[in-house]
Coordinates of C-alpha atoms in Angstrom, one line a residue:
M1 CA 123.8 -149.1 28.9
K2 CA 125.2 -151.4 31.6
E3 CA 128.0 -152.3 29.2
K4 CA 128.7 -148.6 28.7
Y5 CA 129.1 -148.2 32.4
I6 CA 131.5 -151.1 32.7
S7 CA 133.5 -149.9 29.7
L8 CA 133.9 -146.5 31.2
M9 CA 135.0 -148.1 34.5
E10 CA 137.6 -150.0 32.4
T11 CA 138.8 -146.8 30.8
T12 CA 139.1 -145.2 34.2
L13 CA 141.3 -148.1 35.3
E14 CA 143.5 -147.7 32.2
A15 CA 144.8 -144.5 33.8
Y16 CA 146.7 -146.9 36.2
S17 CA 149.5 -148.9 34.6
Y18 CA 150.5 -152.2 36.2
E19 CA 153.7 -150.5 37.5
H20 CA 151.6 -147.7 39.0
I21 CA 149.3 -150.3 40.8
E22 CA 152.3 -152.2 42.1
R23 CA 154.1 -149.0 43.3
Y24 CA 150.9 -147.9 45.0
F25 CA 150.5 -151.2 46.7
N26 CA 154.1 -151.2 47.9
S27 CA 153.6 -147.7 49.4
V28 CA 150.4 -148.8 51.2
K29 CA 152.2 -151.9 52.6
A30 CA 155.0 -149.6 53.8
D31 CA 152.7 -147.0 55.4
R32 CA 149.6 -149.0 56.0
L33 CA 146.2 -148.0 54.9
R34 CA 145.7 -144.3 55.3
E35 CA 142.7 -143.5 53.0
H36 CA 140.1 -145.0 50.7
G37 CA 141.8 -144.7 47.3
F38 CA 143.5 -148.0 47.6
P39 CA 140.5 -150.1 48.6
R40 CA 138.5 -148.4 45.9
L41 CA 141.1 -149.4 43.3
T42 CA 141.1 -152.9 44.7
A43 CA 137.3 -153.3 44.5
N44 CA 137.1 -151.9 41.0
I45 CA 139.8 -154.2 39.7
G46 CA 137.8 -157.1 41.2
I47 CA 134.5 -155.9 39.7
L48 CA 136.0 -155.5 36.3
I49 CA 137.5 -159.0 36.5
T50 CA 134.1 -160.5 37.1
H51 CA 132.9 -158.7 33.9
G52 CA 135.7 -160.3 31.9
R53 CA 138.0 -157.3 31.9
K54 CA 141.5 -156.9 33.3
R55 CA 141.9 -160.7 34.0
E56 CA 145.7 -160.2 33.9
L57 CA 145.4 -158.3 37.2
L58 CA 143.9 -161.3 39.1
P59 CA 147.1 -162.3 40.9
I60 CA 147.8 -158.8 42.2
F61 CA 144.1 -158.2 42.9
M62 CA 144.1 -161.3 45.2
E63 CA 147.0 -159.9 47.2
M64 CA 145.4 -156.4 47.4
M65 CA 142.0 -157.9 48.5
D66 CA 143.6 -159.9 51.2
Y67 CA 145.5 -156.8 52.4
C68 CA 142.3 -154.7 52.5
C69 CA 140.1 -157.2 54.2
E70 CA 142.8 -158.0 56.8
N71 CA 143.7 -154.4 57.6
I72 CA 140.4 -152.4 57.3
P73 CA 139.2 -153.7 60.7
K74 CA 142.5 -152.9 62.4
V75 CA 143.1 -149.2 61.4
K76 CA 141.0 -146.1 60.9
A77 CA 141.8 -145.2 57.3
A78 CA 138.6 -143.6 55.9
N79 CA 137.0 -147.1 56.1
D80 CA 133.7 -145.2 56.1
F81 CA 134.0 -145.1 52.3
S82 CA 135.9 -148.4 51.8
V83 CA 133.8 -151.1 53.4
K84 CA 130.8 -150.8 51.1
E85 CA 133.2 -150.9 48.1
I86 CA 134.9 -154.1 49.2
I87 CA 131.5 -155.6 49.9
F88 CA 130.3 -154.7 46.4
C89 CA 133.3 -156.5 45.0
I90 CA 132.7 -159.6 47.1
M91 CA 129.0 -159.6 46.0
E92 CA 130.2 -159.5 42.3
L93 CA 132.8 -162.3 42.8
E94 CA 130.7 -164.7 44.8
G95 CA 129.5 -167.7 42.9
K96 CA 131.3 -166.7 39.7
G97 CA 134.1 -169.3 40.1
I98 CA 136.8 -166.7 39.6
V99 CA 138.0 -167.0 43.2
S100 CA 137.5 -169.9 45.5
D101 CA 134.7 -170.2 48.2
D102 CA 137.5 -170.2 50.7
D103 CA 138.7 -166.8 49.5
I104 CA 135.2 -165.4 49.8
S105 CA 134.8 -166.9 53.3
R106 CA 138.1 -165.5 54.4
W107 CA 137.3 -162.0 53.3
K108 CA 133.9 -162.1 54.9
A109 CA 135.3 -163.4 58.1
C110 CA 137.7 -160.4 58.2
L111 CA 134.9 -157.9 57.6
K112 CA 132.7 -159.6 60.2
T113 CA 135.2 -158.5 62.9
I114 CA 134.6 -154.8 62.2
D115 CA 133.7 -152.8 65.3
P116 CA 132.1 -149.6 64.0
T117 CA 133.4 -147.6 67.0
T118 CA 137.0 -148.4 66.2
C119 CA 136.8 -148.9 62.4
Y120 CA 135.2 -145.7 61.2
N121 CA 136.4 -142.2 61.5
Q122 CA 133.0 -140.5 61.9
Y123 CA 129.8 -141.9 63.2
A124 CA 126.9 -140.5 65.3
K125 CA 126.5 -141.7 68.9
K126 CA 122.9 -140.3 69.0
P127 CA 120.4 -139.1 66.4
T128 CA 120.8 -135.4 67.3
D129 CA 124.6 -135.3 66.5
K130 CA 125.5 -133.0 63.7
L131 CA 127.9 -134.8 61.3
F132 CA 128.3 -134.4 57.6
N133 CA 128.5 -137.0 54.8
W134 CA 131.2 -139.2 56.3
A135 CA 128.5 -140.5 58.7
L136 CA 126.3 -141.3 55.8
F137 CA 129.1 -143.3 54.1
T138 CA 129.5 -145.1 57.4
A139 CA 125.8 -145.9 57.5
V140 CA 125.9 -147.3 54.0
S141 CA 129.0 -149.4 54.7
E142 CA 127.4 -150.8 57.9
Y143 CA 124.1 -151.4 56.0
M144 CA 126.0 -153.4 53.4
R145 CA 127.6 -155.5 56.1
T146 CA 124.1 -156.3 57.3
Y147 CA 122.9 -156.9 53.8
I148 CA 125.4 -159.8 53.2
G149 CA 124.8 -161.3 56.6
L150 CA 127.9 -160.3 58.5
C151 CA 126.1 -158.5 61.4
D152 CA 122.9 -156.7 62.3
S153 CA 123.7 -153.0 62.2
S154 CA 120.1 -151.8 61.8
E155 CA 120.1 -149.8 65.0
F156 CA 123.5 -148.2 64.3
V157 CA 122.3 -147.2 60.8
D158 CA 119.1 -145.7 62.1
I159 CA 121.2 -143.5 64.5
Q160 CA 123.2 -142.2 61.6
I161 CA 120.4 -141.3 59.2
P162 CA 118.6 -138.6 61.2
T163 CA 121.9 -136.8 61.6
Q164 CA 122.0 -136.6 57.8
L165 CA 118.3 -135.7 57.2
H166 CA 119.1 -132.6 59.3
W167 CA 121.1 -131.2 56.4
L168 CA 118.3 -131.4 53.8
D169 CA 116.8 -128.2 52.5
E170 CA 113.2 -127.6 51.5
N171 CA 114.0 -129.1 48.1
G172 CA 115.5 -132.3 49.5
M173 CA 119.0 -131.2 48.6
Y174 CA 121.9 -132.0 50.9
R175 CA 123.9 -129.2 52.6
D176 CA 127.3 -130.5 53.2
D177 CA 128.4 -127.2 54.6
E178 CA 126.4 -124.8 56.8
E179 CA 127.3 -121.7 54.9
N180 CA 128.2 -122.7 51.3
P181 CA 127.1 -126.2 50.5
P182 CA 129.0 -127.6 47.5
M183 CA 127.0 -128.9 44.6
V184 CA 128.9 -132.2 44.3
Y185 CA 128.2 -133.3 47.8
D186 CA 124.5 -132.8 47.5
L187 CA 124.6 -135.5 44.8
V188 CA 127.0 -137.7 46.8
A189 CA 124.6 -137.8 49.7
R190 CA 121.5 -138.4 47.6
G191 CA 123.4 -141.1 45.8
L192 CA 124.1 -142.8 49.1
F193 CA 120.5 -142.5 50.1
A194 CA 119.6 -144.2 46.8
V195 CA 122.0 -147.0 47.6
L196 CA 120.3 -147.7 50.8
L197 CA 116.9 -147.8 49.2
H198 CA 118.1 -149.8 46.2
F199 CA 119.3 -152.5 48.6
G200 CA 116.1 -152.6 50.4
Y201 CA 116.4 -150.3 53.4
K202 CA 112.9 -150.1 55.1
G203 CA 113.9 -148.6 58.4
K204 CA 112.1 -145.9 60.3
Y205 CA 113.4 -143.2 57.9
Y206 CA 112.5 -144.8 54.6
N207 CA 109.7 -142.3 53.9
E208 CA 111.9 -139.2 54.5
I209 CA 114.7 -140.6 52.3
D210 CA 112.3 -141.5 49.5
A211 CA 110.6 -138.0 49.6
C212 CA 114.0 -136.3 49.5
L213 CA 115.1 -138.3 46.5
R214 CA 111.9 -137.8 44.6
K215 CA 111.7 -134.0 45.1
A216 CA 115.4 -133.2 44.5
G217 CA 115.6 -135.7 41.6
L218 CA 113.1 -133.7 39.6
L219 CA 115.0 -130.5 40.2
T220 CA 118.3 -132.2 39.2
L221 CA 116.9 -132.9 35.7
K222 CA 116.7 -129.1 35.2
M223 CA 120.1 -128.4 36.9
Q224 CA 122.0 -130.6 34.5
S225 CA 123.5 -128.4 31.8
V226 CA 123.2 -129.1 28.1
S227 CA 126.8 -130.4 28.2
G228 CA 125.7 -133.2 30.7
E229 CA 127.4 -131.6 33.7
I230 CA 126.3 -131.0 37.3
P231 CA 126.1 -127.4 38.4
Y232 CA 129.4 -125.7 39.4
G233 CA 129.9 -124.6 43.0
G234 CA 132.2 -125.4 45.8
R235 CA 134.8 -128.1 46.5
S236 CA 135.5 -131.2 44.5
A237 CA 134.1 -129.6 41.4
Q238 CA 135.1 -130.3 37.7
F239 CA 136.2 -133.9 38.2
P240 CA 134.8 -136.6 35.9
H241 CA 133.5 -138.4 39.0
N242 CA 131.0 -135.5 39.4
E243 CA 128.9 -136.8 36.5
A244 CA 129.2 -140.4 37.8
H245 CA 127.2 -139.3 40.9
L246 CA 124.8 -137.6 38.6
A247 CA 124.2 -140.7 36.5
L248 CA 123.7 -142.7 39.7
V249 CA 120.9 -140.4 40.9
F250 CA 119.3 -140.4 37.4
E251 CA 119.3 -144.1 37.0
Y252 CA 117.7 -144.5 40.4
E253 CA 114.9 -142.0 39.5
A254 CA 114.4 -143.6 36.1
S255 CA 113.7 -146.9 37.7
R256 CA 111.4 -145.3 40.2
Y257 CA 109.2 -143.7 37.6
A258 CA 109.2 -146.8 35.4
K259 CA 107.9 -148.8 38.3
E260 CA 105.2 -146.2 38.8
G261 CA 104.2 -146.4 35.1
D262 CA 105.4 -142.9 34.1
L263 CA 107.6 -144.2 31.2
A264 CA 108.0 -140.7 29.7
L265 CA 109.6 -139.2 32.8
A266 CA 111.6 -142.4 33.3
G267 CA 112.9 -142.0 29.8
E268 CA 113.9 -138.4 30.4
F269 CA 116.0 -139.6 33.4
K270 CA 117.6 -142.3 31.2
Y271 CA 118.4 -139.7 28.6
A272 CA 119.9 -137.4 31.2
A273 CA 122.0 -140.3 32.6
R274 CA 123.4 -140.9 29.1
K275 CA 124.3 -137.2 28.7
A276 CA 126.2 -137.5 32.0
L277 CA 128.1 -140.5 30.6
E278 CA 128.9 -138.7 27.4
N279 CA 130.5 -135.9 29.4
I280 CA 132.6 -138.4 31.3
E281 CA 133.6 -140.1 28.1
Y282 CA 134.7 -136.8 26.6
W283 CA 137.1 -136.1 29.4
L284 CA 138.4 -139.7 29.7
S285 CA 139.1 -139.7 25.9
K286 CA 142.0 -137.2 26.5
R287 CA 145.4 -138.8 26.7
P288 CA 147.0 -139.3 29.1
I289 CA 143.8 -139.8 31.1
R290 CA 143.4 -137.2 33.9
H291 CA 141.2 -137.2 36.9
I292 CA 140.2 -133.6 36.5
K293 CA 138.7 -131.6 33.6
N294 CA 141.8 -130.0 32.3
R295 CA 144.9 -131.1 30.4
F296 CA 147.7 -130.0 32.7
P297 CA 150.2 -132.7 33.7
T298 CA 148.7 -134.7 36.5
E299 CA 151.9 -134.3 38.6
T300 CA 151.3 -130.5 38.8
G301 CA 148.0 -131.0 40.7
Y302 CA 146.5 -128.0 38.8
G303 CA 142.9 -127.4 39.7
C304 CA 143.0 -129.9 42.6
E305 CA 142.6 -129.4 46.4
D306 CA 145.2 -131.1 48.5
Y307 CA 142.9 -134.0 49.2
A308 CA 141.9 -134.4 45.5
Y309 CA 145.0 -136.2 44.2
F310 CA 145.1 -138.8 41.4
D311 CA 145.1 -142.0 43.4
K312 CA 142.0 -141.0 45.3
Y313 CA 139.9 -139.2 42.7
M314 CA 140.7 -141.1 39.5
I315 CA 139.2 -144.4 40.7
T316 CA 136.3 -142.6 42.3
T317 CA 134.8 -142.2 38.9
A318 CA 134.8 -146.0 38.4
S319 CA 133.3 -146.5 41.9
F320 CA 130.2 -144.5 41.3
L321 CA 129.8 -145.6 37.6
Y322 CA 129.6 -149.1 39.1
V323 CA 126.8 -148.2 41.4
A324 CA 124.9 -146.4 38.6
Q325 CA 125.3 -149.6 36.6
L326 CA 123.7 -151.5 39.4
M327 CA 120.7 -149.3 39.3
C328 CA 120.5 -149.2 35.5
D329 CA 117.3 -150.7 34.1
E330 CA 118.0 -151.4 30.4
S331 CA 114.3 -152.0 29.7
I332 CA 113.6 -148.3 30.0
A333 CA 113.6 -146.5 26.7
E334 CA 115.2 -143.1 26.5
K335 CA 113.1 -140.0 25.9
K336 CA 115.1 -137.1 24.5
I337 CA 114.9 -133.9 26.5
D338 CA 114.3 -131.0 24.1
R339 CA 116.8 -128.4 25.2
S340 CA 115.4 -125.8 22.9
I341 CA 112.3 -125.4 25.2
P342 CA 112.8 -122.5 27.6
Y343 CA 112.7 -122.9 31.4
T344 CA 114.1 -121.2 34.5
L345 CA 115.0 -122.5 37.9
T346 CA 116.0 -121.2 41.3
L347 CA 117.3 -123.1 44.3
S348 CA 116.9 -122.5 48.0
D349 CA 118.7 -119.6 49.7
Y350 CA 121.3 -122.2 51.0
F351 CA 122.4 -122.9 47.4
H352 CA 121.7 -119.4 45.9
K353 CA 121.6 -120.5 42.3
V354 CA 119.7 -119.3 39.3
F355 CA 119.4 -121.2 36.0
L356 CA 118.2 -120.2 32.5
S357 CA 117.9 -122.6 29.6
A358 CA 116.6 -122.0 26.1
G359 CA 117.6 -122.6 22.5
G360 CA 120.4 -125.0 23.4
Y361 CA 122.0 -122.5 25.7
F362 CA 122.3 -123.1 29.5
L363 CA 123.2 -120.4 32.0
E364 CA 124.0 -120.7 35.7
F365 CA 124.3 -117.8 38.1
D366 CA 125.6 -117.8 41.7
T367 CA 124.4 -114.9 43.7
N368 CA 126.4 -115.7 46.9
G369 CA 129.4 -117.8 45.9
N370 CA 132.0 -119.4 48.1
M371 CA 135.0 -117.1 47.2
K372 CA 137.4 -119.9 48.0
Y373 CA 136.0 -121.5 44.8
D374 CA 133.6 -119.3 42.8
A375 CA 133.1 -115.6 42.0
F376 CA 129.6 -114.1 42.0
G377 CA 127.5 -113.6 38.9
L378 CA 127.0 -115.5 35.7
G379 CA 129.6 -118.3 35.9
R380 CA 128.5 -120.7 33.2
I381 CA 127.3 -120.5 29.6
H382 CA 127.1 -123.9 27.9
F383 CA 125.9 -124.6 24.4
E384 CA 124.7 -128.0 23.4
G385 CA 127.4 -129.9 21.5
A386 CA 130.2 -127.3 22.1
P387 CA 133.1 -127.8 24.5
S388 CA 131.8 -126.8 27.9
V389 CA 134.8 -124.6 28.6
I390 CA 134.8 -122.5 25.4
C391 CA 132.9 -119.6 27.1
M392 CA 133.0 -120.5 30.8
S393 CA 132.0 -123.6 32.8
S394 CA 132.7 -122.2 36.2
P395 CA 133.9 -118.8 37.5
C396 CA 137.4 -117.9 38.7
S397 CA 138.4 -117.0 42.2
S398 CA 141.5 -114.9 42.8
T399 CA 142.2 -116.9 46.0
P400 CA 141.1 -120.5 45.2
N401 CA 141.3 -123.4 47.6
Y402 CA 142.9 -125.4 44.8
K403 CA 146.2 -125.2 43.0
I404 CA 146.7 -122.7 40.2
D405 CA 150.0 -121.7 38.5
L406 CA 149.5 -118.0 37.6
S407 CA 150.4 -115.1 39.9
G408 CA 148.2 -112.0 40.1
A409 CA 145.0 -113.9 39.0
V410 CA 141.8 -112.0 39.5
D411 CA 138.1 -112.9 40.2
L412 CA 136.3 -113.5 37.0
S413 CA 132.7 -114.2 35.9
L414 CA 130.3 -112.7 33.4
A415 CA 129.6 -109.9 35.8
P416 CA 128.6 -106.2 35.5
G417 CA 130.7 -103.4 36.8
C418 CA 131.2 -99.6 36.8
F419 CA 134.1 -97.2 36.9
C420 CA 135.2 -96.3 40.4
D421 CA 136.7 -92.8 40.6
E422 CA 138.4 -93.5 43.9
A423 CA 140.2 -96.6 42.6
E424 CA 140.6 -95.1 39.1
K425 CA 139.6 -98.4 37.5
Y426 CA 136.5 -100.5 36.7
I427 CA 135.3 -102.7 39.6
F428 CA 133.0 -105.7 39.0
A429 CA 130.3 -107.5 41.0
T430 CA 132.3 -110.7 41.5
S431 CA 132.8 -110.9 45.3
K432 CA 131.1 -110.6 48.7
N433 CA 131.6 -106.9 48.5
S434 CA 128.8 -106.9 45.9
K435 CA 125.2 -108.1 46.0
H436 CA 123.0 -109.7 43.3
T437 CA 119.3 -109.5 44.0
L438 CA 117.1 -111.4 41.6
K439 CA 114.3 -109.1 40.5
E440 CA 112.5 -111.1 37.7
L441 CA 112.8 -114.6 36.4
S442 CA 110.6 -115.9 33.6
S443 CA 110.3 -117.7 30.3
D444 CA 108.0 -117.8 27.3
E445 CA 107.9 -120.0 24.2
N446 CA 111.1 -118.6 22.7
K447 CA 113.3 -117.4 25.6
A448 CA 114.3 -117.5 29.2
Y449 CA 115.3 -114.4 31.1
A450 CA 116.3 -113.0 34.4
S451 CA 117.0 -109.5 35.8
F452 CA 119.0 -108.5 38.8
D453 CA 119.6 -105.4 41.0
V454 CA 123.4 -105.3 41.4
T455 CA 125.1 -103.3 44.1
L456 CA 128.9 -102.9 43.8
E457 CA 131.4 -102.4 46.6
N458 CA 131.4 -98.6 46.1
K459 CA 127.6 -98.8 46.7
K460 CA 126.8 -97.9 43.1
T461 CA 123.9 -99.8 41.6
L462 CA 123.2 -101.4 38.2
D463 CA 120.3 -103.1 36.5
A464 CA 121.4 -106.3 34.8
Y465 CA 119.2 -108.3 32.3
Y466 CA 120.1 -111.7 30.8
C467 CA 118.1 -113.4 28.1
T468 CA 118.9 -116.7 26.3
S469 CA 117.3 -118.0 23.2
S470 CA 118.3 -119.9 20.0
S471 CA 120.0 -116.8 18.8
G472 CA 122.4 -116.6 21.8
V473 CA 122.6 -114.8 25.1
S474 CA 121.7 -111.2 25.3
I475 CA 123.0 -109.0 28.2
K476 CA 121.9 -105.5 28.9
I477 CA 123.0 -103.4 31.8
S478 CA 122.3 -99.8 32.8
G479 CA 123.5 -97.4 35.5
E480 CA 125.0 -94.0 36.0
G481 CA 128.2 -93.0 34.3
K482 CA 130.8 -95.4 33.0
I483 CA 129.6 -99.1 33.1
A484 CA 131.1 -102.3 32.0
H485 CA 130.6 -106.1 31.7
M486 CA 133.3 -108.7 32.1
L487 CA 134.0 -111.1 29.2
P488 CA 136.1 -114.2 29.9
A489 CA 138.4 -115.4 27.1
F490 CA 139.5 -119.0 27.7
Y491 CA 143.0 -119.4 26.3
F492 CA 144.8 -122.4 27.8
D493 CA 143.6 -125.8 29.0
G494 CA 147.0 -127.1 30.1
K495 CA 147.9 -128.4 26.7
E496 CA 146.1 -126.5 23.9
H497 CA 145.8 -122.8 23.4
S498 CA 142.7 -121.1 21.9
E499 CA 142.9 -118.4 19.2
I500 CA 141.8 -115.0 20.5
S501 CA 141.0 -112.1 18.2
C502 CA 139.5 -108.7 19.2
D503 CA 138.5 -105.5 17.6
E504 CA 136.6 -102.5 19.0
D505 CA 133.2 -104.2 19.3
T506 CA 133.9 -108.0 18.8
L507 CA 135.8 -110.6 20.7
E508 CA 136.2 -114.1 19.4
I509 CA 137.7 -117.2 21.0
K510 CA 138.3 -120.2 18.7
Y511 CA 138.8 -123.6 20.4
Q512 CA 138.4 -127.2 19.2
G513 CA 136.4 -126.3 16.1
W514 CA 134.0 -123.9 17.9
V515 CA 133.8 -120.1 18.3
C516 CA 132.6 -118.1 21.3
R517 CA 131.8 -114.6 20.1
Y518 CA 131.0 -111.5 22.1
K519 CA 129.6 -108.5 20.3
T520 CA 128.8 -105.2 22.0
D521 CA 127.3 -101.8 21.3
G522 CA 130.1 -100.4 23.5
K523 CA 133.8 -100.9 23.3
I524 CA 135.8 -104.1 24.1
V525 CA 138.9 -103.6 26.2
N526 CA 141.7 -106.1 27.1
S527 CA 142.2 -105.4 30.9
G528 CA 145.6 -107.1 30.8
N529 CA 144.6 -109.3 33.7
V530 CA 144.5 -113.1 33.8
A531 CA 142.3 -115.5 35.7
C532 CA 142.3 -119.2 36.5
N533 CA 139.8 -121.9 37.3
R534 CA 140.1 -125.7 37.4
N535 CA 139.7 -125.8 33.6
G536 CA 142.6 -123.5 32.8
H537 CA 143.6 -119.9 32.1
Y538 CA 141.6 -116.9 31.0
K539 CA 142.4 -113.5 29.6
V540 CA 140.1 -110.9 31.1
F541 CA 138.3 -108.6 28.7
Y542 CA 135.4 -106.3 29.4
A543 CA 132.8 -104.3 27.3
S544 CA 132.4 -100.7 28.4
G545 CA 129.8 -98.0 27.8
E546 CA 128.1 -94.9 29.2
G547 CA 124.7 -95.3 31.0
T548 CA 123.6 -98.4 29.0
L549 CA 125.5 -101.3 27.5
S550 CA 124.5 -104.4 25.5
V551 CA 126.5 -107.6 24.9
K552 CA 125.5 -110.5 22.7
V553 CA 127.2 -113.9 23.3
E554 CA 127.1 -116.6 20.7
I555 CA 128.7 -120.1 20.5
L556 CA 129.0 -121.4 17.0
K557 CA 130.7 -124.0 14.9
A558 CA 133.9 -122.6 13.5
E559 CA 133.8 -122.0 9.7

């Protein structure tokens, strides 16, 4: 498994040609360090060199490493992220005979001069300050300086940590936003806590960190979809680095339970880590390699926030794969998680998520989404083994805080709706003008199911019922008058189109050897609208009926 992590790191680095690295380095020398992508690239090249990979990059790596170590103490450039990465690289290189002792000493001497108050962008001056995860990155970077003997930052670190514990919910999940905490950054923060404990943190907040990791780790096993992915939701979603954070947390928890003697649970965490790696491997297998889960040309920035550009987010995958590799205990045997066994899960009101899993299907609902990223309602249906995007992996916002390329795109999820006489059209429960109230959530030996009271923007109400089992996903809605349910039809991933066919009661989407089939007792209508998410483009269909309506969703191998 450790070799798998290193190989995926190398695959990530293959997205950078030598000319790209050289061009990037020249731009940094011209403009000075401005962010952490370049030090991350430098560190990962060095780490791979120590593992016998990319040895041809040693000469330019030496120049890059000199530049990083000399300049990080002199200029604020998101060093909060970078210092720990450079230290990991030094730790790997030390004693390997690849670089000289003088080189190691020179780099350490540079990092020893760091003054936290002038080096880092964000840090707490007192434990009651309210800062988000940058301060946690700062704490880990300073802890690692202490770890390799460059300073004693224990007091500084113990000022940062309570500012971060403030953001934990009752489940130990990290809220990196007061109103709409993004799912990725919960994992980022917990991964950083795991780094502290892995490297021996025993400060005054050890027990709180350990408790948070234990409690949230168990939840995370159930939040991982059958496709190996983290839950959708919020910023920085749908990048391969998402699952690197997931693997890190799983490897840490696997080791915890192995040490405690619970080898069965440890094995489940190991299995889940491998599923996360398989998802990363799937996306990195596409050529050219992209840093986001679509196949649009990288230069278009499709699906990316302004900050989520290639040079920063491509190498991020390697950085967290490396840390997961550090935590990987290869003596732990995997124990397969049976995804046919039904279960349900809800998160705290801060994260407003509902999950259903049974029969190889996995559903995720968001009852109060951040409309800059996610529509309300059922936003994910995954089936084990199928491409995660064939039905829907995350919902679509009409006003996303990331780049799309279609005008007139609408909100889209698998959400119920009704005909609005005033607007003379169907409206759907996809936005903050609607409300989804969970009414029932349960499972038995064959299925998992949930029901919601749904209120639409015109104040009309619907009952919505969702059930998943080995035979597929069954949806039933009821309400007065004309009612409907949205049906996403994925049709373009940036390179490949799906095949869409539709008759009165059946809609089929064929993609990469699989079929997503919707069948209804009502009538299927092509709305003529389009929608976009980070994965690509959708055509918007809906099933309509009078008073009651049923829809069956199946994902099958194409014949």
